[in-house]
mmCIF file of C-alpha atoms in Angstrom:
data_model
loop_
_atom_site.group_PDB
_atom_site.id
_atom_site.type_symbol
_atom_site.label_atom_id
_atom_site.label_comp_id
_atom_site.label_asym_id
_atom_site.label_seq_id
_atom_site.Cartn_x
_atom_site.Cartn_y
_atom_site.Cartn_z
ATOM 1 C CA UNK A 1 -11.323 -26.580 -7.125
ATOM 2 C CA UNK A 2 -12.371 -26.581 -3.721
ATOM 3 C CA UNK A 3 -11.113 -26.150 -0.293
ATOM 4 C CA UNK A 4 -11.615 -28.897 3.032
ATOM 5 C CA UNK A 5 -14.021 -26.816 4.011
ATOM 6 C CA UNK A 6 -16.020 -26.875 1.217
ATOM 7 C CA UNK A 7 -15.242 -23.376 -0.330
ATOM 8 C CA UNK A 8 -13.980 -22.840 -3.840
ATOM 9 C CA UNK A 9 -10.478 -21.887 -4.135
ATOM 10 C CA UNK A 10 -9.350 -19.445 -7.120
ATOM 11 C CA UNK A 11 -5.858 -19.755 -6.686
ATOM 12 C CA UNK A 12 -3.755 -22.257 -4.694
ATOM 13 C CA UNK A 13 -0.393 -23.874 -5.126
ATOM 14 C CA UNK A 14 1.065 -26.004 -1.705
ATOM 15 C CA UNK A 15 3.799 -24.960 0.357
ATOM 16 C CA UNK A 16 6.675 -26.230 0.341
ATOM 17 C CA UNK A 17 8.362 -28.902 2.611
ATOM 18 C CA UNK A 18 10.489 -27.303 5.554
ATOM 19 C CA UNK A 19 14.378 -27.311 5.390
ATOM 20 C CA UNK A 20 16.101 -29.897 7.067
ATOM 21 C CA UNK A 21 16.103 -28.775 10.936
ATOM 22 C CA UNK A 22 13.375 -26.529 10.785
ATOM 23 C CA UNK A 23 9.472 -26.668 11.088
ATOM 24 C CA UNK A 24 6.562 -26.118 9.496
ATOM 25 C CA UNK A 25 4.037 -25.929 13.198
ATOM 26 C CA UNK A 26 2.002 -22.948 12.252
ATOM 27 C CA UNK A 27 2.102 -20.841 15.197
ATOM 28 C CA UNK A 28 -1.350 -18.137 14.689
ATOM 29 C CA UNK A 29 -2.421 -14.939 15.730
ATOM 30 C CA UNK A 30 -6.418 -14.006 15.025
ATOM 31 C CA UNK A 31 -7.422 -10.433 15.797
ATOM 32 C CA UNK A 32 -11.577 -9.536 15.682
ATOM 33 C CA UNK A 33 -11.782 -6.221 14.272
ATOM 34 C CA UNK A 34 -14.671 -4.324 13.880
ATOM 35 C CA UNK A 35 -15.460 -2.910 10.595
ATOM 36 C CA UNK A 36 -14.413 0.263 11.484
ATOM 37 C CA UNK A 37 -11.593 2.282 9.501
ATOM 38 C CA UNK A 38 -10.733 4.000 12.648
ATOM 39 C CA UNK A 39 -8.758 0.746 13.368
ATOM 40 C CA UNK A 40 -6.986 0.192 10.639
ATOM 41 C CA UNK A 41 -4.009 2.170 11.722
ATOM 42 C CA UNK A 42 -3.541 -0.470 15.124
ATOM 43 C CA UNK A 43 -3.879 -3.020 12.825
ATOM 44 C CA UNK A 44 -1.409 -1.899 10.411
ATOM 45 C CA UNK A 45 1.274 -1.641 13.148
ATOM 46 C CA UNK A 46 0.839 -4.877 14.549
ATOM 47 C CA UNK A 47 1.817 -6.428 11.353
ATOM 48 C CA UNK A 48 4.694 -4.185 11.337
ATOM 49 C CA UNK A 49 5.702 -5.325 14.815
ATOM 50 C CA UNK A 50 5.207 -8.973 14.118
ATOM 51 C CA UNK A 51 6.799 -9.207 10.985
ATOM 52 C CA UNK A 52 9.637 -7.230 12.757
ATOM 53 C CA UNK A 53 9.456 -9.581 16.130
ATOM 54 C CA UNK A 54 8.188 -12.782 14.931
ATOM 55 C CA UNK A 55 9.833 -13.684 11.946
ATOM 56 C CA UNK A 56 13.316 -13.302 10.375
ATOM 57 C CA UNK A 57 12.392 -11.440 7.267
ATOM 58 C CA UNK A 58 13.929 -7.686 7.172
ATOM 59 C CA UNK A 59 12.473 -4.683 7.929
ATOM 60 C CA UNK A 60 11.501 -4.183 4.047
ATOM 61 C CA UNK A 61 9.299 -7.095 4.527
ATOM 62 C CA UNK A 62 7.327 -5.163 7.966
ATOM 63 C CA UNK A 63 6.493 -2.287 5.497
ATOM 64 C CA UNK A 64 5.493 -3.688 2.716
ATOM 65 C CA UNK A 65 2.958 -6.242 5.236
ATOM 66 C CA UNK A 66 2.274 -3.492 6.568
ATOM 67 C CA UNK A 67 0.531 -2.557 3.141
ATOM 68 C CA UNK A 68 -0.505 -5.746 2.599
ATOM 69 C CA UNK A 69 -2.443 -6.360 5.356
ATOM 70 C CA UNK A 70 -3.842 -2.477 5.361
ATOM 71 C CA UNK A 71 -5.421 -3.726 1.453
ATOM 72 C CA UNK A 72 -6.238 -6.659 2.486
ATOM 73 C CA UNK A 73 -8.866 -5.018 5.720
ATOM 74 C CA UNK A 74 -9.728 -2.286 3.199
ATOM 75 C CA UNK A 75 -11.167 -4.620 0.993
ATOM 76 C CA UNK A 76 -12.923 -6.543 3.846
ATOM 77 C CA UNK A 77 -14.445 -3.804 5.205
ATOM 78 C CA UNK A 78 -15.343 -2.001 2.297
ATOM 79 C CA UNK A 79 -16.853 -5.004 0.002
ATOM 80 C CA UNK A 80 -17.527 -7.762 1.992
ATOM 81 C CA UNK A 81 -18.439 -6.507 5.725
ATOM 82 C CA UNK A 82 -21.572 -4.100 7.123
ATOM 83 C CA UNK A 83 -21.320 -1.649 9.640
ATOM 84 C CA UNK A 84 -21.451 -2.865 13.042
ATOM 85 C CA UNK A 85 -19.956 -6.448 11.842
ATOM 86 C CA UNK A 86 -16.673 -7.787 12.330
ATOM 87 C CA UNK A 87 -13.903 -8.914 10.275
ATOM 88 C CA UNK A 88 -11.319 -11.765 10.864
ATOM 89 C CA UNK A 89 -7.484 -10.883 10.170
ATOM 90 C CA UNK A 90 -4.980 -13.692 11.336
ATOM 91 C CA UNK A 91 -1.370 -13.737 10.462
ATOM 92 C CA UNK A 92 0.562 -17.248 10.931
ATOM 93 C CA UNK A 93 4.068 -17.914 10.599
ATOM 94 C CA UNK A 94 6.495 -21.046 10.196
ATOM 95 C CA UNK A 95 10.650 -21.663 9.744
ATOM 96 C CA UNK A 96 9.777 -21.468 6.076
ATOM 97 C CA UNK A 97 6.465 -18.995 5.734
ATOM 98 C CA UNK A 98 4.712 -16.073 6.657
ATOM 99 C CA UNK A 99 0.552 -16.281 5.973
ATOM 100 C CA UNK A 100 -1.766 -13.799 6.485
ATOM 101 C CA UNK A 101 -5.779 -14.480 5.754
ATOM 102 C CA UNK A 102 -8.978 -12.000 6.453
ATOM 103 C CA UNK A 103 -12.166 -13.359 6.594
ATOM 104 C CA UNK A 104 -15.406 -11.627 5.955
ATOM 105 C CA UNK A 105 -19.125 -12.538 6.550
ATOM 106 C CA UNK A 106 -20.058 -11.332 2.887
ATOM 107 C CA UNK A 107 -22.668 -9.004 4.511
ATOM 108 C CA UNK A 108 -21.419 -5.871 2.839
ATOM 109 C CA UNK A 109 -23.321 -4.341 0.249
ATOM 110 C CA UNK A 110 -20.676 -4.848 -2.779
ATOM 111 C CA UNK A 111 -19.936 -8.492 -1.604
ATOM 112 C CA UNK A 112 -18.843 -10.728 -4.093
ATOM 113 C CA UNK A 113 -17.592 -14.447 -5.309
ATOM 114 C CA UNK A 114 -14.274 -15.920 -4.712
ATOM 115 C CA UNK A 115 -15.250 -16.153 -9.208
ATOM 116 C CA UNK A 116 -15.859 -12.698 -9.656
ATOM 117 C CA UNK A 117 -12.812 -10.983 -7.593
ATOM 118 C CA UNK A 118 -10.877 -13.741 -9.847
ATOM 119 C CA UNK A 119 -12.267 -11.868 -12.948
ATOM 120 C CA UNK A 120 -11.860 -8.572 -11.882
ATOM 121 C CA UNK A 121 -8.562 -9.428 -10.601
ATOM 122 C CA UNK A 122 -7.653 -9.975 -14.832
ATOM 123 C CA UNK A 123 -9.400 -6.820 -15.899
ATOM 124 C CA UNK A 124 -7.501 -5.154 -13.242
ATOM 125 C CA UNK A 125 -4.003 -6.503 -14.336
ATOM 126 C CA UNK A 126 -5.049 -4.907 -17.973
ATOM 127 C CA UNK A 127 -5.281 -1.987 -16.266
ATOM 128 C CA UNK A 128 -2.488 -1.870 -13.924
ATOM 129 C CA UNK A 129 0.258 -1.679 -16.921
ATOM 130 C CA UNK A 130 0.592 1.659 -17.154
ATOM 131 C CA UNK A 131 0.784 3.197 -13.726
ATOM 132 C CA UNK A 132 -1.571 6.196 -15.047
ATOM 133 C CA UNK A 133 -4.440 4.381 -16.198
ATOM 134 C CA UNK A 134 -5.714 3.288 -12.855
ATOM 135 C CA UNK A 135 -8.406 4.452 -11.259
ATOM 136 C CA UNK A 136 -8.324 6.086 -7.668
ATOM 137 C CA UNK A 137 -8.761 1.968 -6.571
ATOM 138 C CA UNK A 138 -6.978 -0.587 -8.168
ATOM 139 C CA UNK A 139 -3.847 -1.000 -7.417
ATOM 140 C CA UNK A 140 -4.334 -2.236 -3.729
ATOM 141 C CA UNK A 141 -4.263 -6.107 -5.309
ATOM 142 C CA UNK A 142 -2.373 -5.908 -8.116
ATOM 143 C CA UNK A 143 0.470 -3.936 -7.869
ATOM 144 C CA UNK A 144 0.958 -4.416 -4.054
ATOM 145 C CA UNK A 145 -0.176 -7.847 -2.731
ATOM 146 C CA UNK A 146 0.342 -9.788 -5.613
ATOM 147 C CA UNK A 147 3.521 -8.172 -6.684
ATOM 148 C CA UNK A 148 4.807 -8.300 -3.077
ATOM 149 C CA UNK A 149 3.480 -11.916 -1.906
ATOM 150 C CA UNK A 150 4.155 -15.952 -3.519
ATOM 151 C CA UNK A 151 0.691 -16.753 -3.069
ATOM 152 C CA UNK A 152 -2.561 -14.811 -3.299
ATOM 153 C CA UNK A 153 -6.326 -16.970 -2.834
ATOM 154 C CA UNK A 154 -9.924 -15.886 -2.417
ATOM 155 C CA UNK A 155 -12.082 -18.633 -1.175
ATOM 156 C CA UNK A 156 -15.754 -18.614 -0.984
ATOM 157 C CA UNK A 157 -16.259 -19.322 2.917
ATOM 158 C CA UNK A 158 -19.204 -22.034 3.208
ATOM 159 C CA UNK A 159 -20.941 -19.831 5.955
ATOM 160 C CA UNK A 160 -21.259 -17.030 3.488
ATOM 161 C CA UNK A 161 -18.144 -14.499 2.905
ATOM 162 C CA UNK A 162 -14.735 -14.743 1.867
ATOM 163 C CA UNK A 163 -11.412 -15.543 2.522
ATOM 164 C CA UNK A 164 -8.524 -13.720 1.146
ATOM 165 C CA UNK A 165 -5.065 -15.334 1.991
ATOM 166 C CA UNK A 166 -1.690 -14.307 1.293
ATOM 167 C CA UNK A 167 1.464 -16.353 1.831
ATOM 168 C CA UNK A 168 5.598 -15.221 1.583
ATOM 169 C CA UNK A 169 8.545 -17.789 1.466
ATOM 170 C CA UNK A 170 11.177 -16.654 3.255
ATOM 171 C CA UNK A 171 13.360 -18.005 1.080
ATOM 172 C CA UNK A 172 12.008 -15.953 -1.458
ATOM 173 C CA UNK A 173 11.923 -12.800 0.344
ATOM 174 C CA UNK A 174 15.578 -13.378 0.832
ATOM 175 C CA UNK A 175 15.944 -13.715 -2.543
ATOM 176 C CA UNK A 176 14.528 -10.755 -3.257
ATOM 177 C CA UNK A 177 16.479 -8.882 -0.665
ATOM 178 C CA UNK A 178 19.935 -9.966 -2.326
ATOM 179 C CA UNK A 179 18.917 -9.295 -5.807
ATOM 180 C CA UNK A 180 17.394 -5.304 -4.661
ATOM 181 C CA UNK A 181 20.648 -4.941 -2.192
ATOM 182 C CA UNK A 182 23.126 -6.022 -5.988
ATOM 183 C CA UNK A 183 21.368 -3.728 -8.047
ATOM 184 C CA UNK A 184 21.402 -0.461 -5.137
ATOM 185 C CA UNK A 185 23.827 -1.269 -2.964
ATOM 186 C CA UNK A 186 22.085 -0.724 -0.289
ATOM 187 C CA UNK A 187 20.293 -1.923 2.146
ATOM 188 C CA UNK A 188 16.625 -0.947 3.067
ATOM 189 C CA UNK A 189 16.602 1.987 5.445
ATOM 190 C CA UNK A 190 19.705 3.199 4.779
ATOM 191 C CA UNK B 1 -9.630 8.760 11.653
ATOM 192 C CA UNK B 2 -6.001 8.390 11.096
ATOM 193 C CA UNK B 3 -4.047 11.366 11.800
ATOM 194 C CA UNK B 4 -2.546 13.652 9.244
ATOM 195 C CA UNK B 5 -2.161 17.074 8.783
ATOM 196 C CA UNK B 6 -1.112 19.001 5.225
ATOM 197 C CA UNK B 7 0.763 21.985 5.149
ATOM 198 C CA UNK B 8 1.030 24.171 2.110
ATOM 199 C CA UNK B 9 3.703 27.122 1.680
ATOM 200 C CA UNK B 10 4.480 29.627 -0.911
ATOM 201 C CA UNK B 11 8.600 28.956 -1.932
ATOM 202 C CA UNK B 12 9.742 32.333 -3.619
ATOM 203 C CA UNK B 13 12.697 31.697 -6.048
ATOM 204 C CA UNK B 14 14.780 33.795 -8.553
ATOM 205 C CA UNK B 15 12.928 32.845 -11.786
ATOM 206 C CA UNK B 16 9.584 34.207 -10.305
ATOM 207 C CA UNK B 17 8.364 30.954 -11.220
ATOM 208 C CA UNK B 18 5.397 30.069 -8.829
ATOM 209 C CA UNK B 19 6.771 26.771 -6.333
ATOM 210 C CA UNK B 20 4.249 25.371 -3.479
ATOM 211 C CA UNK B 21 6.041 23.100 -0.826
ATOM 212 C CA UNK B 22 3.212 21.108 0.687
ATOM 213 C CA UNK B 23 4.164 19.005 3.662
ATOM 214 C CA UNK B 24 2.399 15.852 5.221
ATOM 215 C CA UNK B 25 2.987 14.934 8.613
ATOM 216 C CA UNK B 26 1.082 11.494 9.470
ATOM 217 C CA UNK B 27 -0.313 8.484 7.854
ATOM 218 C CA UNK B 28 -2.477 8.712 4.210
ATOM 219 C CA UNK B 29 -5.442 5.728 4.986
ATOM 220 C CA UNK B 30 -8.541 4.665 4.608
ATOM 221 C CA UNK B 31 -10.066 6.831 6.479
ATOM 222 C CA UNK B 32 -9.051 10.119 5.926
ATOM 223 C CA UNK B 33 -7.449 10.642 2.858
ATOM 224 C CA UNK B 34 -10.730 11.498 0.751
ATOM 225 C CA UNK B 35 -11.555 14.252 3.283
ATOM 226 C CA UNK B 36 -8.025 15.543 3.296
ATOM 227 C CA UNK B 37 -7.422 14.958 -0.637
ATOM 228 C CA UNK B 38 -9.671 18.000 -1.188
ATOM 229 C CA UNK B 39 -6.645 20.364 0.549
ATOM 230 C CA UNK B 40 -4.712 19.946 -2.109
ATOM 231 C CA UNK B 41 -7.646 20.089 -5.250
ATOM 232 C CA UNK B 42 -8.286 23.335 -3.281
ATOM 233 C CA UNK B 43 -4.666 24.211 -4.073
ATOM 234 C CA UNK B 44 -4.635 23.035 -7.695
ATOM 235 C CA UNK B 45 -7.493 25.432 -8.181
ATOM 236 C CA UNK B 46 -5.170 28.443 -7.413
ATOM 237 C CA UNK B 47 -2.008 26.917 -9.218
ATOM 238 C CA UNK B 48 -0.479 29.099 -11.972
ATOM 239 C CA UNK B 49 0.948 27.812 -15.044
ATOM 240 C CA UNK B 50 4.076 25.570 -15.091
ATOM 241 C CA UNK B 51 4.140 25.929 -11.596
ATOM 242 C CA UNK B 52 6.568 23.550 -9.897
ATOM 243 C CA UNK B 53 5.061 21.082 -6.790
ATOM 244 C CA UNK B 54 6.734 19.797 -3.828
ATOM 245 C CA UNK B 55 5.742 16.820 -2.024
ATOM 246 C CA UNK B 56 8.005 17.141 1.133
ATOM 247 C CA UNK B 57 7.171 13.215 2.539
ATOM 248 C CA UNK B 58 9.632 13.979 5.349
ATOM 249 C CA UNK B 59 7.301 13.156 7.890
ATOM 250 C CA UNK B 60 4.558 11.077 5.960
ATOM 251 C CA UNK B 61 4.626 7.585 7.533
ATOM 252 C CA UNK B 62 2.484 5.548 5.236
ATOM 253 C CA UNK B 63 0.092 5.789 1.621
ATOM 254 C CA UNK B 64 -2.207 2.960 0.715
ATOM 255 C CA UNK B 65 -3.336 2.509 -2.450
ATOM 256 C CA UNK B 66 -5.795 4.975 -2.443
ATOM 257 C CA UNK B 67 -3.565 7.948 -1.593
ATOM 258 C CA UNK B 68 -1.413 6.440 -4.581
ATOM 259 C CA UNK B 69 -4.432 6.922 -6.651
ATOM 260 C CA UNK B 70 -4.923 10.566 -5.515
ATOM 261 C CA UNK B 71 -0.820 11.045 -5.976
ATOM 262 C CA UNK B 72 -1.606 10.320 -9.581
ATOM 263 C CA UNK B 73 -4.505 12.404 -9.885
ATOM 264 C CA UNK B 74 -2.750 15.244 -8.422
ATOM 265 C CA UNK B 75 0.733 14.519 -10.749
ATOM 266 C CA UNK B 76 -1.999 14.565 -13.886
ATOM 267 C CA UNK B 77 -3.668 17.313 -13.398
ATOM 268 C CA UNK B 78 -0.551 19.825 -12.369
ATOM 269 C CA UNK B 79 1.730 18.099 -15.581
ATOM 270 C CA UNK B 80 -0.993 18.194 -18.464
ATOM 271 C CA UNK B 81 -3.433 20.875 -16.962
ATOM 272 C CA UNK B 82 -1.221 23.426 -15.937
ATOM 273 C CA UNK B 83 1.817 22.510 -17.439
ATOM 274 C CA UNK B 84 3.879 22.281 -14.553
ATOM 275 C CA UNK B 85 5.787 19.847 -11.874
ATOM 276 C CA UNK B 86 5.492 17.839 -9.175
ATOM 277 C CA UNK B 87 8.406 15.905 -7.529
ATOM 278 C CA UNK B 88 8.493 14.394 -3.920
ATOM 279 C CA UNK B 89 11.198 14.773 -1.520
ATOM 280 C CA UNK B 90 12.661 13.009 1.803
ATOM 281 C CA UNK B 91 10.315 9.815 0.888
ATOM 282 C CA UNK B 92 10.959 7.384 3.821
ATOM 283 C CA UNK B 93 12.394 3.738 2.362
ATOM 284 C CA UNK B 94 9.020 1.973 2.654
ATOM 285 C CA UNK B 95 7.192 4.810 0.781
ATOM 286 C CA UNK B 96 9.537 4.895 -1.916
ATOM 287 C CA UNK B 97 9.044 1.088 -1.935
ATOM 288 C CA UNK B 98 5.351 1.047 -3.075
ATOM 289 C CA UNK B 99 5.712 4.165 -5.331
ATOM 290 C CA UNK B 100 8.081 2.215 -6.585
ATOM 291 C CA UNK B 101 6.238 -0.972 -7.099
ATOM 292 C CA UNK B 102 3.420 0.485 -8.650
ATOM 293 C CA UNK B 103 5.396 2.630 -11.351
ATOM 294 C CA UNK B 104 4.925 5.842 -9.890
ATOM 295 C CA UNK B 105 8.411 6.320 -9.631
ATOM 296 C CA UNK B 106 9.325 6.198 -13.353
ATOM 297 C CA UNK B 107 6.846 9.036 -13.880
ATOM 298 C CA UNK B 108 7.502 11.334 -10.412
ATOM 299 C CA UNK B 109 10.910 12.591 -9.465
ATOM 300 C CA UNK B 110 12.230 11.980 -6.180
ATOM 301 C CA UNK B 111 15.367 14.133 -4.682
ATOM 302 C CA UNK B 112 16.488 12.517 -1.391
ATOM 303 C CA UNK B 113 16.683 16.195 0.682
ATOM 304 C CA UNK B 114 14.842 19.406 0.405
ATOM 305 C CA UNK B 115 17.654 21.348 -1.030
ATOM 306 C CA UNK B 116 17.801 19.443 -4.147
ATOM 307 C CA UNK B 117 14.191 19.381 -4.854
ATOM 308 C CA UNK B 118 14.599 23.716 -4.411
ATOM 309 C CA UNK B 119 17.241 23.697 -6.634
ATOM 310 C CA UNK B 120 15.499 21.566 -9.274
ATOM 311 C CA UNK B 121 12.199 24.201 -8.833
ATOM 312 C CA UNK B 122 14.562 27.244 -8.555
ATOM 313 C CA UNK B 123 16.131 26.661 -12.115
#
């Protein structure tokens, strides 16, 4: 399966139409970070703030992107990025979605294929079902992203890297938020 | 680096039993949390038999994934090497939120204040 650009797509499913009255106009952010761990922290609350100030999702949903996106960098910068080079992390948002992609040049050492994250991505679900048998790494993907997010995608970039997306439904976050506030309760942060 | 700094104190109760409160102010990233990670091996070392652990998270702001990994590493080696405890305390929402969501939680206790997780060591 491939992407317009060209790039091969391990996982994809389209988004959905926009409610009546609303709009799907993606409205983007794109930050240049160096591949530095140093910034990782700034990084991690801006997508606190803009999850908090941009969209309608509650303040569950600024923590956990606040993870989300902190993985998602980690990854970049530790697999697919040298020192000295720069990474890509953009965060869109519509009525109906939040989206958040990082983009890497693929010049890091341990860079790999859109293919082989896919495969290690199984091996690591294997691994990920009891909580104890994970390594010190591991559960960045698995257990947070994937369990957190309604779409996850690597895509081999056609200039060399790759591009790791992540998109939330609203809708679905909502959903989520009901069934967690039944079961407790409660409501996050209280 | 990120900041974060790790505080360990010596909790005398009744029973004698040995109880360490260690307390994190700051955020567990990235970059720091491998330096920082050997504070608390260092502690393990020293740690006597069924000793009881607390993780006061009061003031810890954030874990990623790796500090989860260490948090497991740590919870292994006090529970089947020394035969002893560790529980967290004062988690914030969002931290309880990942250790929830990757299982941590069915296997570490959490007491919401301090005073529970010092009456759980003290007994």
């Amino acid at each position: 399966m491939s992407d317009a650009t060209g790039g091969t797509v391990a996982a994809a499913s389209p988004a959905p139409a926009a409610p009546e009255g609303t709009t799907n106009q993606e409205r983007v952010i794109s930050i240049q970070l160096q591949t530095d761990l140093y910034f990782n922290s700034g990084i991690r609350d801006f997508a606190v703030n803009f999850i908090q100030n941009m969209t309608s999702l509650s303040e569950k949903w600024s923590y956990r992107f606040q993870s989300i996106v902190d993985e998602l960098c980690n990854n970049a910068i530790e697999h697919g990025s040298a020192d000295g080079d720069q990474i890509s992390v953009n965060f869109a948002f519509t009525d109906t979605y939040v989206k958040v992609w990082v983009d890497d040049n693929g010049t890091g050492k341990d860079a790999t294929t859109a293919a082989q994250l896919t495969t290690r991505l199984e091996e690591l679900k294997v691994q990920n079902a009891d909580p104890l048998n994970v390594a010190l790494r591991g559960r960045g993907i698995v257990k947070i992203i994937q369990s957190w997010t309604d779409e996850f995608t690597y895509v081999d970039r056609p200039g060399g890297g790759l591009r790791v997306q992540v998109v939330k439904y609203l809708e679905s976050a909502r959903k989520e938020d009901e069934e967690m506030n039944a079961v407790e309760g409660v409501t996050f942060g209280t | 680096m990120t900041a974060i700094d790790i505080k360990i104190a010596d909790l005398p109760v009744p029973t004698g039993r040995m109880v360490k409160v260690v307390t994190f102010v700051g955020s567990l990233d990235e970059s720091n949390v491998d330096e920082h990670s050997k504070i608390i091996y260092d502690m393990l070392e020293t740690l006597a038999q069924a000793a009881v652990v607390i993780f006061d998270f009061a003031q810890l702001d954030y874990m990623n994934s790796k500090s989860i990994g260490y948090l497991t590493d740590w919870y292994l080696k006090i529970s089947d090497e020394k035969g002893g405890m560790l529980v967290l305390t004062q988690a914030t929402p969002g931290l309880l939120d990942v250790l929830d969501t990757v299982g941590l939680l069915q296997i570490v206790r959490n007491f919401p204040t301090m005073d529970e997780a010092v009456a759980f060591a003290s007994t």
